[in-house]
C-alpha positions as MATLAB code, in Angstrom:
seq = 'MILGVGTDLCSIARLSESLERTPNLAQRLFHPSELGLPVNSLAARFAAKEALAKALGNPRLMQWVEIEIVKDELGKPGFVLHGQTAKNLESVGVQRIHLSLSHEQELASAFVVVEAS';
ca = [
      20.609   66.152   19.638;
      19.438   65.345   16.143;
      18.519   68.487   14.231;
      17.292   66.655   11.145;
      17.404   63.653    8.854;
      17.377   63.745    5.057;
      17.521   61.284    2.208;
      17.604   61.576   -1.566;
      17.773   59.486   -4.722;
      19.343   60.726   -7.945;
      18.969   59.179  -11.387;
      22.473   58.878  -12.809;
      21.222   59.074  -16.405;
      19.081   62.133  -15.691;
      21.983   63.973  -14.044;
      24.250   63.048  -16.957;
      21.713   64.445  -19.442;
      21.316   67.641  -17.399;
      25.078   68.165  -17.234;
      25.396   67.679  -20.997;
      22.455   69.978  -21.760;
      23.604   72.763  -19.400;
      27.400   73.180  -19.607;
      27.749   75.476  -16.550;
      25.541   73.341  -14.309;
      28.435   71.339  -12.868;
      30.181   74.532  -11.711;
      26.991   75.598   -9.878;
      26.404   72.254   -8.166;
      29.807   70.859   -7.309;
      32.866   71.973   -5.363;
      35.917   72.452   -7.645;
      37.521   69.297   -6.215;
      34.479   67.273   -7.322;
      34.513   68.406  -10.950;
      35.862   65.711  -13.235;
      34.583   62.814  -11.136;
      32.606   60.095  -12.935;
      28.897   60.825  -13.287;
      27.905   58.089  -10.792;
      30.074   59.795   -8.153;
      28.606   63.189   -9.054;
      25.099   61.742   -8.717;
      25.922   60.471   -5.227;
      27.270   63.909   -4.287;
      24.170   65.596   -5.720;
      21.998   63.264   -3.628;
      24.133   64.034   -0.553;
      23.684   67.786   -0.954;
      19.924   67.380   -1.495;
      19.717   65.151    1.583;
      21.652   67.742    3.604;
      19.233   70.482    2.521;
      16.315   68.300    3.623;
      17.957   67.489    6.966;
      18.607   71.176    7.645;
      15.048   72.113    6.730;
      16.333   75.355    5.220;
      18.248   75.103    1.930;
      19.025   78.823    2.075;
      21.686   78.028    4.667;
      23.857   76.413    2.005;
      25.573   77.161   -1.282;
      26.123   73.944   -3.204;
      29.639   74.780   -4.403;
      30.695   75.415   -0.786;
      29.872   71.822    0.149;
      32.524   69.228   -0.604;
      32.036   65.500   -0.167;
      35.269   63.707    0.704;
      36.286   60.229    1.822;
      38.480   59.495    4.813;
      41.366   57.021    4.774;
      38.914   54.130    5.201;
      36.603   55.330    2.425;
      33.894   56.720    4.720;
      32.189   59.730    3.097;
      31.797   63.032    4.878;
      31.142   66.712    4.336;
      33.667   69.540    4.311;
      31.909   72.899    4.493;
      33.456   76.059    3.108;
      32.770   79.800    3.114;
      29.394   81.210    4.113;
      27.844   77.738    4.263;
      30.233   76.744    7.066;
      29.390   79.957    8.947;
      25.643   79.518    8.447;
      25.604   75.952    9.727;
      27.766   76.878   12.702;
      25.365   79.732   13.521;
      22.424   77.313   13.790;
      24.420   75.003   16.056;
      25.367   72.216   13.645;
      28.112   70.166   15.276;
      28.287   66.987   13.232;
      26.922   65.671    9.945;
      26.725   61.948    9.224;
      26.598   60.758    5.602;
      25.984   57.447    3.885;
      26.212   57.104    0.088;
      25.407   54.309   -2.336;
      25.000   53.905   -6.065;
      24.072   51.205   -8.527;
      23.803   51.313  -12.324;
      20.790   53.639  -12.428;
      20.485   55.372   -9.056;
      22.619   57.064   -6.437;
      21.345   57.519   -2.891;
      22.345   59.483    0.172;
      21.256   59.524    3.793;
      22.192   62.400    6.121;
      21.813   62.938    9.863;
      22.603   66.401   11.257;
      23.477   66.813   14.939;
      23.285   70.171   16.694;
      23.907   71.537   20.172;
];
């Protein structure tokens, strides 16, 4: 069954300014494997994590750095959950998370559907 649906938009320029203004922000928001990606990719990942929080309905279940967005061999994006975040989502019955990402010059967007038992 569907536990929740979430969507988010992220301004690429605004995220870039925030990352420049606050040097440690990237380490608080992104998994180590995501650091160093271009800002448009980071904006899409930020939107994905926001959309996941909205779909879950409880952002306290997740730590942003424990959420990694990866692509499969065909380029389809997905989540890899680590640490306490993985345990928390398992404890509330999350079985599958669907993710769609997009970005243009100014905006990145994400759409998330969370399935649970």
